Tab-separated table of C-alpha atoms and ligand atoms in Angstrom:
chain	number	residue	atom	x	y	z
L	28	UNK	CA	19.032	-21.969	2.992
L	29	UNK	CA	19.828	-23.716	-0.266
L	30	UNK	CA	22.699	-25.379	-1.269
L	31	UNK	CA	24.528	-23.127	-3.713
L	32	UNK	CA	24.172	-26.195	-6.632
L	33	UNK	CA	20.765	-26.520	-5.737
L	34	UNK	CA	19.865	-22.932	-6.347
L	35	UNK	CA	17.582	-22.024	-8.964
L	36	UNK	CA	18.905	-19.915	-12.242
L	37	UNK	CA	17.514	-16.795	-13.083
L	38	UNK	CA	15.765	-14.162	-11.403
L	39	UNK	CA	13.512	-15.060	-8.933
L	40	UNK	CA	9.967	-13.836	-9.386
L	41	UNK	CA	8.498	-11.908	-6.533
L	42	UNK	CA	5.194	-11.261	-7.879
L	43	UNK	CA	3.727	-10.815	-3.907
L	44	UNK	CA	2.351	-7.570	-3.234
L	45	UNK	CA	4.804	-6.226	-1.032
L	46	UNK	CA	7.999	-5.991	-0.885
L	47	UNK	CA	7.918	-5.114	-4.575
L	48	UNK	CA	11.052	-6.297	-7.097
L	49	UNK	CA	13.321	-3.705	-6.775
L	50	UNK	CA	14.650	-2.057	-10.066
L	51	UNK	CA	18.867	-2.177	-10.523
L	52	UNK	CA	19.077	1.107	-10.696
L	53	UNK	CA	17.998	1.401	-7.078
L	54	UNK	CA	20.007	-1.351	-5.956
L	55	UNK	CA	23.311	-0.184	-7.353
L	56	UNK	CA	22.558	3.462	-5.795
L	57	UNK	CA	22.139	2.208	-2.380
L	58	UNK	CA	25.405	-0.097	-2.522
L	59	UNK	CA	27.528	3.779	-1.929
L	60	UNK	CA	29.366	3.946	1.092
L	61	UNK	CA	27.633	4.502	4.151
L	62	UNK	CA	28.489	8.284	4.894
L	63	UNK	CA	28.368	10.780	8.262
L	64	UNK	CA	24.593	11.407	8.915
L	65	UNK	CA	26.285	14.482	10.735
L	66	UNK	CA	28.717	15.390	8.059
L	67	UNK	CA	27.636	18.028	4.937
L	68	UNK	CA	27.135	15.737	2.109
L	69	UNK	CA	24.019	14.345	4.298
L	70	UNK	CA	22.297	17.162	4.629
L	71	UNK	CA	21.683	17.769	0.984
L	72	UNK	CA	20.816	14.304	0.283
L	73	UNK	CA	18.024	14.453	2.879
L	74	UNK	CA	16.480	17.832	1.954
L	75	UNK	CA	16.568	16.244	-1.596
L	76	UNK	CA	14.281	13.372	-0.974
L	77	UNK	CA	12.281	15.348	1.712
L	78	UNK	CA	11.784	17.789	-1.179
L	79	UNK	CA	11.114	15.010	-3.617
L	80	UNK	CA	8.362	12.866	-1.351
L	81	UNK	CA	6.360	16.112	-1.592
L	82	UNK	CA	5.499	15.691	-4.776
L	83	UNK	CA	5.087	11.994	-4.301
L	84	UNK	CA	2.228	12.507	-1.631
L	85	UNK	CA	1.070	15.426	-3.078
L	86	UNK	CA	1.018	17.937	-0.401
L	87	UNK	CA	2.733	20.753	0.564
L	88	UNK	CA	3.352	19.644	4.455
L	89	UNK	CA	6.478	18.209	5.942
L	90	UNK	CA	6.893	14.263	4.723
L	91	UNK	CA	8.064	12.599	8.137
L	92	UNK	CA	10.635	9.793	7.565
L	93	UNK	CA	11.158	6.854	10.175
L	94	UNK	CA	13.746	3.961	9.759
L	95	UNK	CA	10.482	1.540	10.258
L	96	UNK	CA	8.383	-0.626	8.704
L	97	UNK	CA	4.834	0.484	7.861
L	98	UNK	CA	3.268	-0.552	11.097
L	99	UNK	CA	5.798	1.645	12.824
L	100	UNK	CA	4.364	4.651	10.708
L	101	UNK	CA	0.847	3.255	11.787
L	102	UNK	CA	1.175	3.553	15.086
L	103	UNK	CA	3.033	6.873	14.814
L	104	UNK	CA	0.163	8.296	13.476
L	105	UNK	CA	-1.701	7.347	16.522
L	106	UNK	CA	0.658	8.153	19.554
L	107	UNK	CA	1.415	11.238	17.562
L	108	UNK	CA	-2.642	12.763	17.838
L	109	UNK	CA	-4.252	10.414	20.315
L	110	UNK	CA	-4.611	10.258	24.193
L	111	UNK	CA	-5.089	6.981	26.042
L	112	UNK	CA	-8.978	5.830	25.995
L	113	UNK	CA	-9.756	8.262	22.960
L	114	UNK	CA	-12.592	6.345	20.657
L	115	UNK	CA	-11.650	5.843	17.089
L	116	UNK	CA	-13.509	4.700	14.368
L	117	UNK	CA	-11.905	1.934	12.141
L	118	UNK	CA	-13.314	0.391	8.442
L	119	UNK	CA	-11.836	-2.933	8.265
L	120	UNK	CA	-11.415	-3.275	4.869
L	121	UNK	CA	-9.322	-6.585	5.155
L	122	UNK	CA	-6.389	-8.121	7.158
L	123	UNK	CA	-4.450	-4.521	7.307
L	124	UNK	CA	-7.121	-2.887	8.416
L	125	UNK	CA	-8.164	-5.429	10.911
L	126	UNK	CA	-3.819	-5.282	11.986
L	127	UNK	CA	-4.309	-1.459	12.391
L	128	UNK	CA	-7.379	-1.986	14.760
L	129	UNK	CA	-5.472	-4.483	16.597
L	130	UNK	CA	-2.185	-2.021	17.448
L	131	UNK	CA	-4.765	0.635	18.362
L	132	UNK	CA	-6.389	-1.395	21.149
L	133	UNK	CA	-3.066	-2.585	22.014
L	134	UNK	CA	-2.096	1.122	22.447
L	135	UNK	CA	-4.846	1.625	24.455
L	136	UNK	CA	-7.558	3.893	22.209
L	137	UNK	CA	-10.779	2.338	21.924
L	138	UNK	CA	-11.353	1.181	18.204
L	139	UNK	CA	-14.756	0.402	16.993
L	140	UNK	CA	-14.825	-1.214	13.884
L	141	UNK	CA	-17.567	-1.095	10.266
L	142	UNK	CA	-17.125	-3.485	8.277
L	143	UNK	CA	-19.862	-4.288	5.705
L	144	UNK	CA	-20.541	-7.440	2.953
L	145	UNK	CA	-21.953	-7.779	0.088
L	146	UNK	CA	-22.135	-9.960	-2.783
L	147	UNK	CA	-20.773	-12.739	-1.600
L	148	UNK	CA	-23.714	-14.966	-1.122
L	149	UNK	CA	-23.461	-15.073	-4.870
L	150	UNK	CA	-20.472	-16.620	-4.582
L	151	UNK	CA	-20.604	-20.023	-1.984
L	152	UNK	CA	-17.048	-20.094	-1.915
L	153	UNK	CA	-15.909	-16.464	-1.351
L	154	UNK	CA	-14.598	-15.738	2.262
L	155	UNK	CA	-15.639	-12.257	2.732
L	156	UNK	CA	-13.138	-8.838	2.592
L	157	UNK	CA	-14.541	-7.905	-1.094
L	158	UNK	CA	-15.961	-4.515	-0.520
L	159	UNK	CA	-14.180	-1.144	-0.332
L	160	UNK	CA	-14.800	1.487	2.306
L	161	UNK	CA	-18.477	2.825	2.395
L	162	UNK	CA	-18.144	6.704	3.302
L	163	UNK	CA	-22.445	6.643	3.879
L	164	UNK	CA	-21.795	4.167	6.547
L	165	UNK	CA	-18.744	6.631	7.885
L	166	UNK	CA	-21.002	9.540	7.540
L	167	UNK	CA	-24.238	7.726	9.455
L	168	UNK	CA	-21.973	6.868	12.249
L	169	UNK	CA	-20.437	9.625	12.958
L	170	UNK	CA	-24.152	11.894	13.109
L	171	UNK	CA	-24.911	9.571	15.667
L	172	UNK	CA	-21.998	11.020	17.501
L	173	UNK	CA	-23.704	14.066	19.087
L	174	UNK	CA	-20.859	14.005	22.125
L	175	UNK	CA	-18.279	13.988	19.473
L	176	UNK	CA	-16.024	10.807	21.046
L	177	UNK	CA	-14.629	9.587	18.043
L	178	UNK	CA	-11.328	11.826	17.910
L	179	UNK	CA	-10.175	9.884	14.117
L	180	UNK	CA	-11.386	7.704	11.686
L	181	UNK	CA	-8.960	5.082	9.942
L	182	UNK	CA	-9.340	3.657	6.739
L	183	UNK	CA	-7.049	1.932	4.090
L	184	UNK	CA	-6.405	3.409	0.786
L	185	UNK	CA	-5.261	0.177	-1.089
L	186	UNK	CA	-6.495	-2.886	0.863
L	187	UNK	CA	-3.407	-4.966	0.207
L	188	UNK	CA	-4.665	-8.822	1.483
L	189	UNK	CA	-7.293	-7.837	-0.815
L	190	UNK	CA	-6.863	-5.705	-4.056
L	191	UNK	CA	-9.545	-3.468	-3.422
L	192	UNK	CA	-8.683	0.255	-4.025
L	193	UNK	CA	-11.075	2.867	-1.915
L	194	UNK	CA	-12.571	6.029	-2.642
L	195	UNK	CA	-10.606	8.813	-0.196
L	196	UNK	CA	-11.995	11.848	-1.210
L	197	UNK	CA	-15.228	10.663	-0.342
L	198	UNK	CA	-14.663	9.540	3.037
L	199	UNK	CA	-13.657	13.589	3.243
L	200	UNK	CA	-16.900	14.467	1.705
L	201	UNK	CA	-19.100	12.178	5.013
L	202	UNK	CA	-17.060	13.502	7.518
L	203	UNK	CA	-16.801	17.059	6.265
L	204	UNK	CA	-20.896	16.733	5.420
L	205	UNK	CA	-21.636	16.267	9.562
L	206	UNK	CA	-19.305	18.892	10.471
L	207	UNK	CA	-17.466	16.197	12.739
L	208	UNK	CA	-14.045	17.153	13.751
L	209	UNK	CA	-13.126	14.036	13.855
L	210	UNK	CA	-9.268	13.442	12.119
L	211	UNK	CA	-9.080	11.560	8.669
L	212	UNK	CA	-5.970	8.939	8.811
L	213	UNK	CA	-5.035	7.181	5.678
L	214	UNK	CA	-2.837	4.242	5.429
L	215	UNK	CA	-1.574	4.134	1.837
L	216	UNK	CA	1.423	2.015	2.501
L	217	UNK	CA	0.866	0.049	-0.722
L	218	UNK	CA	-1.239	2.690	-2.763
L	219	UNK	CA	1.769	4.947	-2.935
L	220	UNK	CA	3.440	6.134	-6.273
L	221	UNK	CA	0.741	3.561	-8.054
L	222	UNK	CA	-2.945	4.679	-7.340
L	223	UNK	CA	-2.988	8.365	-7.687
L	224	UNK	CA	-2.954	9.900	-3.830
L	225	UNK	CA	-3.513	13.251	-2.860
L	226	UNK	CA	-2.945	14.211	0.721
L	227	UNK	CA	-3.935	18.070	0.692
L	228	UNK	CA	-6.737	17.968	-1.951
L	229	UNK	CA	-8.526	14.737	-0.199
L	230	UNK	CA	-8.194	16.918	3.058
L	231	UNK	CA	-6.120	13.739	4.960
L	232	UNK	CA	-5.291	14.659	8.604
L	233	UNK	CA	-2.803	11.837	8.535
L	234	UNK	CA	-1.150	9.840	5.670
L	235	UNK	CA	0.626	6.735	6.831
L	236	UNK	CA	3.002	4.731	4.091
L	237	UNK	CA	6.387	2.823	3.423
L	238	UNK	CA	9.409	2.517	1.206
L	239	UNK	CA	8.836	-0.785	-0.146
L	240	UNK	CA	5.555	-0.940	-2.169
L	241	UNK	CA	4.848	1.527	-5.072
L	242	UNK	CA	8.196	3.083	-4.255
L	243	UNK	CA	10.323	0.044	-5.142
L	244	UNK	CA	12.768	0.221	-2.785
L	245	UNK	CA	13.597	-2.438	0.132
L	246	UNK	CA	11.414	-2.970	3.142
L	247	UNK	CA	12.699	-0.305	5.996
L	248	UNK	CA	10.949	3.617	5.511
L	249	UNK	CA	7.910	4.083	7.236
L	250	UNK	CA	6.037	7.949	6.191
L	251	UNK	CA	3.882	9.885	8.103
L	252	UNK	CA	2.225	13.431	6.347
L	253	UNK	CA	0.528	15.532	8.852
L	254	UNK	CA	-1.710	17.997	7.942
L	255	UNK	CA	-1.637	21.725	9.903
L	256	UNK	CA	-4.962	20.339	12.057
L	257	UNK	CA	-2.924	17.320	12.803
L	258	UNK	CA	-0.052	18.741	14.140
L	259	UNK	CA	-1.798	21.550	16.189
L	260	UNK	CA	-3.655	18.392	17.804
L	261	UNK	CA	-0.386	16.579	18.471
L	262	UNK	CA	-0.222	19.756	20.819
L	263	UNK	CA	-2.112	18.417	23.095
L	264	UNK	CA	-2.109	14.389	22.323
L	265	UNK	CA	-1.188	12.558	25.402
L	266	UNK	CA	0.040	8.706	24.166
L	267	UNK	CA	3.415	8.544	25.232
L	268	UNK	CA	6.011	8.872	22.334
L	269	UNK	CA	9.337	9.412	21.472
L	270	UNK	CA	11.170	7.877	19.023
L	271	UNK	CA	7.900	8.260	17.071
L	272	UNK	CA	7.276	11.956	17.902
L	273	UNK	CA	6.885	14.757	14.833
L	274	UNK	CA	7.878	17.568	16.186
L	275	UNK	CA	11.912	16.931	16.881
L	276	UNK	CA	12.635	15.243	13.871
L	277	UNK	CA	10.478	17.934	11.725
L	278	UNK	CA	12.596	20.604	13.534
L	279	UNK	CA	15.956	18.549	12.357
L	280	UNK	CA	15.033	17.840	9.010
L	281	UNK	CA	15.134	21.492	7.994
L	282	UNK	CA	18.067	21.218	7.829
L	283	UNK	CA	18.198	17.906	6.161
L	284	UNK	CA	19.212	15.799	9.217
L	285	UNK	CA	17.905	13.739	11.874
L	286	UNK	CA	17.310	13.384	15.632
L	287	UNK	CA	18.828	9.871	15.113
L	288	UNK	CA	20.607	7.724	12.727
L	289	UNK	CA	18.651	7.586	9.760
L	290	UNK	CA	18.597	4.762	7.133
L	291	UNK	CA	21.152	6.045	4.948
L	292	UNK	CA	21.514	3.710	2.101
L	293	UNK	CA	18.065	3.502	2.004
L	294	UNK	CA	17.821	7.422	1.606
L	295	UNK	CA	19.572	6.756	-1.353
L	296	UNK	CA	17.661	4.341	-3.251
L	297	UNK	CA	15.053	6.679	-2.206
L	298	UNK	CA	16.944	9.532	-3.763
L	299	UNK	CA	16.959	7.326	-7.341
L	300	UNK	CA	13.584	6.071	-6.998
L	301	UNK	CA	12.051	9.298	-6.488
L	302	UNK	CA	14.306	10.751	-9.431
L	303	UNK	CA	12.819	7.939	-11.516
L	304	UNK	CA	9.200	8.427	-10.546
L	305	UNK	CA	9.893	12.160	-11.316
L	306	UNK	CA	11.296	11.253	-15.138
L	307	UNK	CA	8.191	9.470	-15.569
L	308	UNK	CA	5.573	11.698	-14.623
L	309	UNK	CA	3.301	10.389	-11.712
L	310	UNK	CA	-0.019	10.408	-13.856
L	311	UNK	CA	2.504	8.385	-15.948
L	312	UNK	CA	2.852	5.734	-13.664
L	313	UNK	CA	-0.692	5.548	-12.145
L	314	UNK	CA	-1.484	4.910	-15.906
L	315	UNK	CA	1.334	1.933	-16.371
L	316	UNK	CA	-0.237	0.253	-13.013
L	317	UNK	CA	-3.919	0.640	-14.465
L	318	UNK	CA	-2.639	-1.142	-17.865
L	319	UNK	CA	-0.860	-4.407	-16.365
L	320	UNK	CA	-3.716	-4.515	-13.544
L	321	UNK	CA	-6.110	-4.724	-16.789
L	322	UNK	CA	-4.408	-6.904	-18.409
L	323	UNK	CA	-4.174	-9.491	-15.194
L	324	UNK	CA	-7.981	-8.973	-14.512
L	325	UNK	CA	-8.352	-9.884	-18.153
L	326	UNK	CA	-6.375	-13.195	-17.675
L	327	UNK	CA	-8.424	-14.682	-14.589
L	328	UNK	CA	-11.392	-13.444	-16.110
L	329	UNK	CA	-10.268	-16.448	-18.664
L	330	UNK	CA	-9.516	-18.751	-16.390
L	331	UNK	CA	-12.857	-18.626	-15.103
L	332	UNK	CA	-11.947	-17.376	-11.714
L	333	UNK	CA	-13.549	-14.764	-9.402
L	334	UNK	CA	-11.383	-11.556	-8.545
L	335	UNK	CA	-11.297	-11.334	-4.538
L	336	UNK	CA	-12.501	-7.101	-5.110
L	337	UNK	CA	-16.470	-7.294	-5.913
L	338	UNK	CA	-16.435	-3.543	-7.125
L	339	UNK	CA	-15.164	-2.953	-10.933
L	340	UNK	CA	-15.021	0.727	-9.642
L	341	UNK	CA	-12.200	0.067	-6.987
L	342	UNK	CA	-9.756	-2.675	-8.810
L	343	UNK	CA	-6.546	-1.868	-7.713
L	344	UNK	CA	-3.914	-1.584	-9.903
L	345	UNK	CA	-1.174	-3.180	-7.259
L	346	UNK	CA	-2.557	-6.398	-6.930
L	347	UNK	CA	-5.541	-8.816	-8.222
L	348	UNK	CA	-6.711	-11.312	-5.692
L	349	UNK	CA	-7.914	-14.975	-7.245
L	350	UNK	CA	-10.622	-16.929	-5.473
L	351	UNK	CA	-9.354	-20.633	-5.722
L	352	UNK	CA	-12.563	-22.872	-6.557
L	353	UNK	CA	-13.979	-25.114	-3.780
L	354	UNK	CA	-11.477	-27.829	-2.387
L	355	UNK	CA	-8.751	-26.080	-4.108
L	356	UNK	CA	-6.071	-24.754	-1.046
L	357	UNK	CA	-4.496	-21.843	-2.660
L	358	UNK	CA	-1.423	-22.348	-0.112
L	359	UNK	CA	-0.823	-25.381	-1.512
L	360	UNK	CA	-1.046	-23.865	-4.820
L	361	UNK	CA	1.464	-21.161	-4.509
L	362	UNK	CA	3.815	-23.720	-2.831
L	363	UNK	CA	3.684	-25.832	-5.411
L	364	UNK	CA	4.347	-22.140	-8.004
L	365	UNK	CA	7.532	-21.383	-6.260
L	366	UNK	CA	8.282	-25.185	-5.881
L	367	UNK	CA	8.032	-25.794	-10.075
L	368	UNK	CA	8.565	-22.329	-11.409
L	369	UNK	CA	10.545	-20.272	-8.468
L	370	UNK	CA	7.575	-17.454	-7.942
L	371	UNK	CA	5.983	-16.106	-4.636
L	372	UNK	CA	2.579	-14.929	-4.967
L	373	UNK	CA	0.938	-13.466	-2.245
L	374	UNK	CA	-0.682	-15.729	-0.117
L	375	UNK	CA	-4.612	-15.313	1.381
L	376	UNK	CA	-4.534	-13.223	4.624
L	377	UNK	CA	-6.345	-13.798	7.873
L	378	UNK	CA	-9.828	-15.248	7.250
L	379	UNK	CA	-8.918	-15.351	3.385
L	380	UNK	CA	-5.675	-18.245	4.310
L	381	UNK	CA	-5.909	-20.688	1.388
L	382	UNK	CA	-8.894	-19.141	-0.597
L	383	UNK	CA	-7.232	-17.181	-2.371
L	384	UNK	CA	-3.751	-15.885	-3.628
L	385	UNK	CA	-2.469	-12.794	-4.710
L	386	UNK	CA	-0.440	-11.203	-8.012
L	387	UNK	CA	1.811	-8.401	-7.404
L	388	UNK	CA	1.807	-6.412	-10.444
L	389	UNK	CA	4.066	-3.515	-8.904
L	390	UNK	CA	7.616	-2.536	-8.972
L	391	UNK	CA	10.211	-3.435	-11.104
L	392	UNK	CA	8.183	-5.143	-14.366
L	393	UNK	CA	7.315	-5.206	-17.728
L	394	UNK	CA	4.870	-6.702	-20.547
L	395	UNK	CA	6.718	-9.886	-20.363
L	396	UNK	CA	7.305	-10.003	-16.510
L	397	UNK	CA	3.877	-9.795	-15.922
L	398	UNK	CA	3.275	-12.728	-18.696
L	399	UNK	CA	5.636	-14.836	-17.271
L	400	UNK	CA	4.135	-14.308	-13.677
L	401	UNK	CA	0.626	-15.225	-15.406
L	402	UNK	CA	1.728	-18.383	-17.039
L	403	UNK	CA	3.212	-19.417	-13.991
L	404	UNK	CA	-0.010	-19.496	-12.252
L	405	UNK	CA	-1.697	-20.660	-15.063
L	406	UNK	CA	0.644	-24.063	-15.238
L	407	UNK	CA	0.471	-24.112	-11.150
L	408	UNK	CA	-3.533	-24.088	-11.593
L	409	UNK	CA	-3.151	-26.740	-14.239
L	410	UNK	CA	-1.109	-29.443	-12.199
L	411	UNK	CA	-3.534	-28.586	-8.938
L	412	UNK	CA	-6.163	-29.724	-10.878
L	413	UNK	CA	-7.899	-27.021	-11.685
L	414	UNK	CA	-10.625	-26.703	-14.823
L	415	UNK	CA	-9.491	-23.347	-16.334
L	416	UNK	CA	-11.941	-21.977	-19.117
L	417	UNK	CA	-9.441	-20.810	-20.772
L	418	UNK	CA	-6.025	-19.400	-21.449
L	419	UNK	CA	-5.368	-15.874	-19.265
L	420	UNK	CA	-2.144	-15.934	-20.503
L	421	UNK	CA	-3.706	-15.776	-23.941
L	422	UNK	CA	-6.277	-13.205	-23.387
L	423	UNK	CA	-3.504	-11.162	-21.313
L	424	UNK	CA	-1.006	-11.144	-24.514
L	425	UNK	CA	-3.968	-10.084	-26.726
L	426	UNK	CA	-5.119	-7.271	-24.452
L	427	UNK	CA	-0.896	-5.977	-24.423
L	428	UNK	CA	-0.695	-6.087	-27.600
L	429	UNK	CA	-3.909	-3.788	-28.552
L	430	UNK	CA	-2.962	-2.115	-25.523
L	431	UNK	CA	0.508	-0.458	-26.391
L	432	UNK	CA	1.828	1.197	-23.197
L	433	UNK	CA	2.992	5.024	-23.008
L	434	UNK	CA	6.726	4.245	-23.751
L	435	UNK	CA	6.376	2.229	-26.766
L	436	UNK	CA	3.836	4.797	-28.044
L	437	UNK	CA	6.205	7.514	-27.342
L	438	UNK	CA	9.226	5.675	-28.697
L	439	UNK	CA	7.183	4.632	-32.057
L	440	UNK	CA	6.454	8.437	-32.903
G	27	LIG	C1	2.466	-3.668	3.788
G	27	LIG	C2	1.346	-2.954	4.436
G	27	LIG	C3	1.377	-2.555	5.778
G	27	LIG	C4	2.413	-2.982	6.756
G	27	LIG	O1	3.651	-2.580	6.470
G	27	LIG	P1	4.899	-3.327	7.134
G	27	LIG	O2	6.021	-2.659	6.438
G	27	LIG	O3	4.754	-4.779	6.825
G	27	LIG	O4	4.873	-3.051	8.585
G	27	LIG	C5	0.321	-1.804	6.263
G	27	LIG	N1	-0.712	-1.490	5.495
G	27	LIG	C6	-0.809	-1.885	4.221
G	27	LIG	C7	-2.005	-1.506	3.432
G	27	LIG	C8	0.222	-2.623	3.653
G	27	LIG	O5	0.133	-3.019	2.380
């Protein structure tokens, strides 16, 4: 802890991808009294932002809620429709995918893992985790499963350690194409309410997400959407669960309420964020992401610097990932950001630690927010030494400016 004198002014800048900043709006909503999560006002409150997440996720099923983080939803998903020793088939993507793998083995299912490279013997220095999910790999494997053992297959929407946004519907499309009855789980924990996500039309067995991502709120609601297949398998599923199981708290929350105590402030800084998601128009914010994610891609383009995602087609537009250049630690670098200039960026994950860092450009920003956040790394990568080709910050003020966003077009007419 610092000393109160030693404190920096000014708002911090969390520019990691995850928890997000949260807006004031949100904050000041959740900072009501605590009330009775068995009294009446509750009940309307949580059919309000049961109601509400609908729309968010697209999909006409019951949302399930959890006071969890997003690996609690994860492995909800899987006590909820697996029995012990049931194959599944995992795309590791990046570090969350690999984490995802590792809590189903430890669960006991028996995970078996695709992971394909490319590219990156272009690139000496890059450390692997570039690619998005390949639904033709998906699709090969799973004819080759005449017996039918793989019960799911798991991939991640938004690869967060990387920035690398895959293709859903497509994974659909290979499993759908074999006739394999295998279920489709999707962890969009980070894609949320900033990559457009659509949990009935994509045909998703299981969606798995969390509060404090693309929803701007604190760390502490994990999601779970089931479709109808899912929950007539969770029939029959044999993992042991209870806190995690669907069925009692989808039978309490029609009524608003549930089996337990519930996160109640956090319901209500759910209840504002999904009221301000619903203002803007989803296809509204998907398009505000895509603009500032342009606009940063635009800036390390500058700089000379290689984005961690090797596919144009699946940028994501919650984070860019930045390949530090040989001998250049990129922990060092983003200790030496927050040191100087008081910002966290997102640091490289698993077999990406010190290659490469990470810029949030989610939650609670703007134009100059996401300037800011660039010409912090810019100086950082200036005193660590690094030989920038030129200005992002430059390039990124250029591309805002011919760039306006939806409000100020709206606001100009
Ligand atoms: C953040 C994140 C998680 C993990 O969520 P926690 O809340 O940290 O448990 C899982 N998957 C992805 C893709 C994430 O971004």
């Amino acid at each position: 802890m610092l000393t109160l004198g030693l404190h920096p002014t000014g708002r911090h800048f969390l520019q990691i991808p995850g928890p997000s900043p949260v807006p004031d709006r949100i904050l000041r909503a959740m900072s009501l009294p605590t009330i009775d999560h068995r009294g009446p006002e509750f009940g309307a409150l949580g059919l309000k932002v049961l109601l509400g997440l609908r729309g968010v996720f697209k999909t006409r099923q019951p949302v399930i809620v959890y006071p969890s983080s997003g690996t609690g939803a994860w492995e909800a998903a899987l006590v909820n429709t697996m029995s012990p020793g049931d194959h599944v088939l995992m795309y590791e993507t990046g570090y969350f995918a690999a984490l995802w793998t590792k809590l189903a083995t430890r669960l006991g299912l028996s995970a078996e893992v695709i992971e394909w490279t490319d590219a990156d013997e272009q690139l000496p220095n890059a450390p692997g985790w570039r690619q998005g999910v390949r639904a033709d790999l998906i699709e090969e494997r799973l004819r080759k499963d005449i017996e039918r053992r793989i019960k799911a297959v798991c991939v991640v929407h938004n690869e967060t350690s990387t920035g690398v946004t895959s293709n859903i519907a497509a994974v659909r499309k290979a499993i759908d194409a074999c006739g394999h009855p295998a279920l489709l789980m999707v962890d969009t924990v980070s894609g949320l309410a900033i990559a457009d996500y659509r949990h009935d039309e994509w045909g998703v067995d299981v969606t798995i997400s969390g509060s404090q991502k693309g929803l701007m709120l604190p760390p502490g609601i994990g999601f779970n959407v089931a479709s109808p297949r899912a929950l007539e398998v969770s029939k029959s599923a044999r993992l042991p669960r209870s806190y995690w199981a669907w069925d009692e708290i989808i039978e309490t929350n029609k009524s608003g309420y549930w089996p337990y105590t519930p996160n109640t402030n956090l319901l209500y800084g759910l209840s504002e964020a999904l009221e301000m998601l619903q203002a803007e128009g989803l296809e509204n914010v998907f398009a505000r992401h895509g603009r500032w994610a342009a606009g940063v891609r635009d800036a390390v383009n500058s700089w000379g610097l290689p984005i961690q995602c090797a596919d144009r087609a699946l940028y994501s537009p919650v984070l860019t990932g930045v390949i530090t250049p040989a001998g250049i630690d990129a922990d060092a670098l983003r200790k030496l950001i927050l040191e100087r200039f008081d910002m966290s960026l997102g640091a490289g994950l698993g077999k990406l630690k010190g290659r490469m860092f990470r810029i949030g450009h989610l939650g609670n920003s703007n134009d100059l927010t996401i300037l800011a956040a660039l010409a912090g790394c810019e100086m950082g990568l200036k005193l660590a030494g690094v030989n920038l080709a030129g200005s992002g910050v430059e390039t990124a003020m250029q591309f805002f400016a011919a760039h306006p966003s939806q409000i100020s077009q709206a606001k100009s007419v």
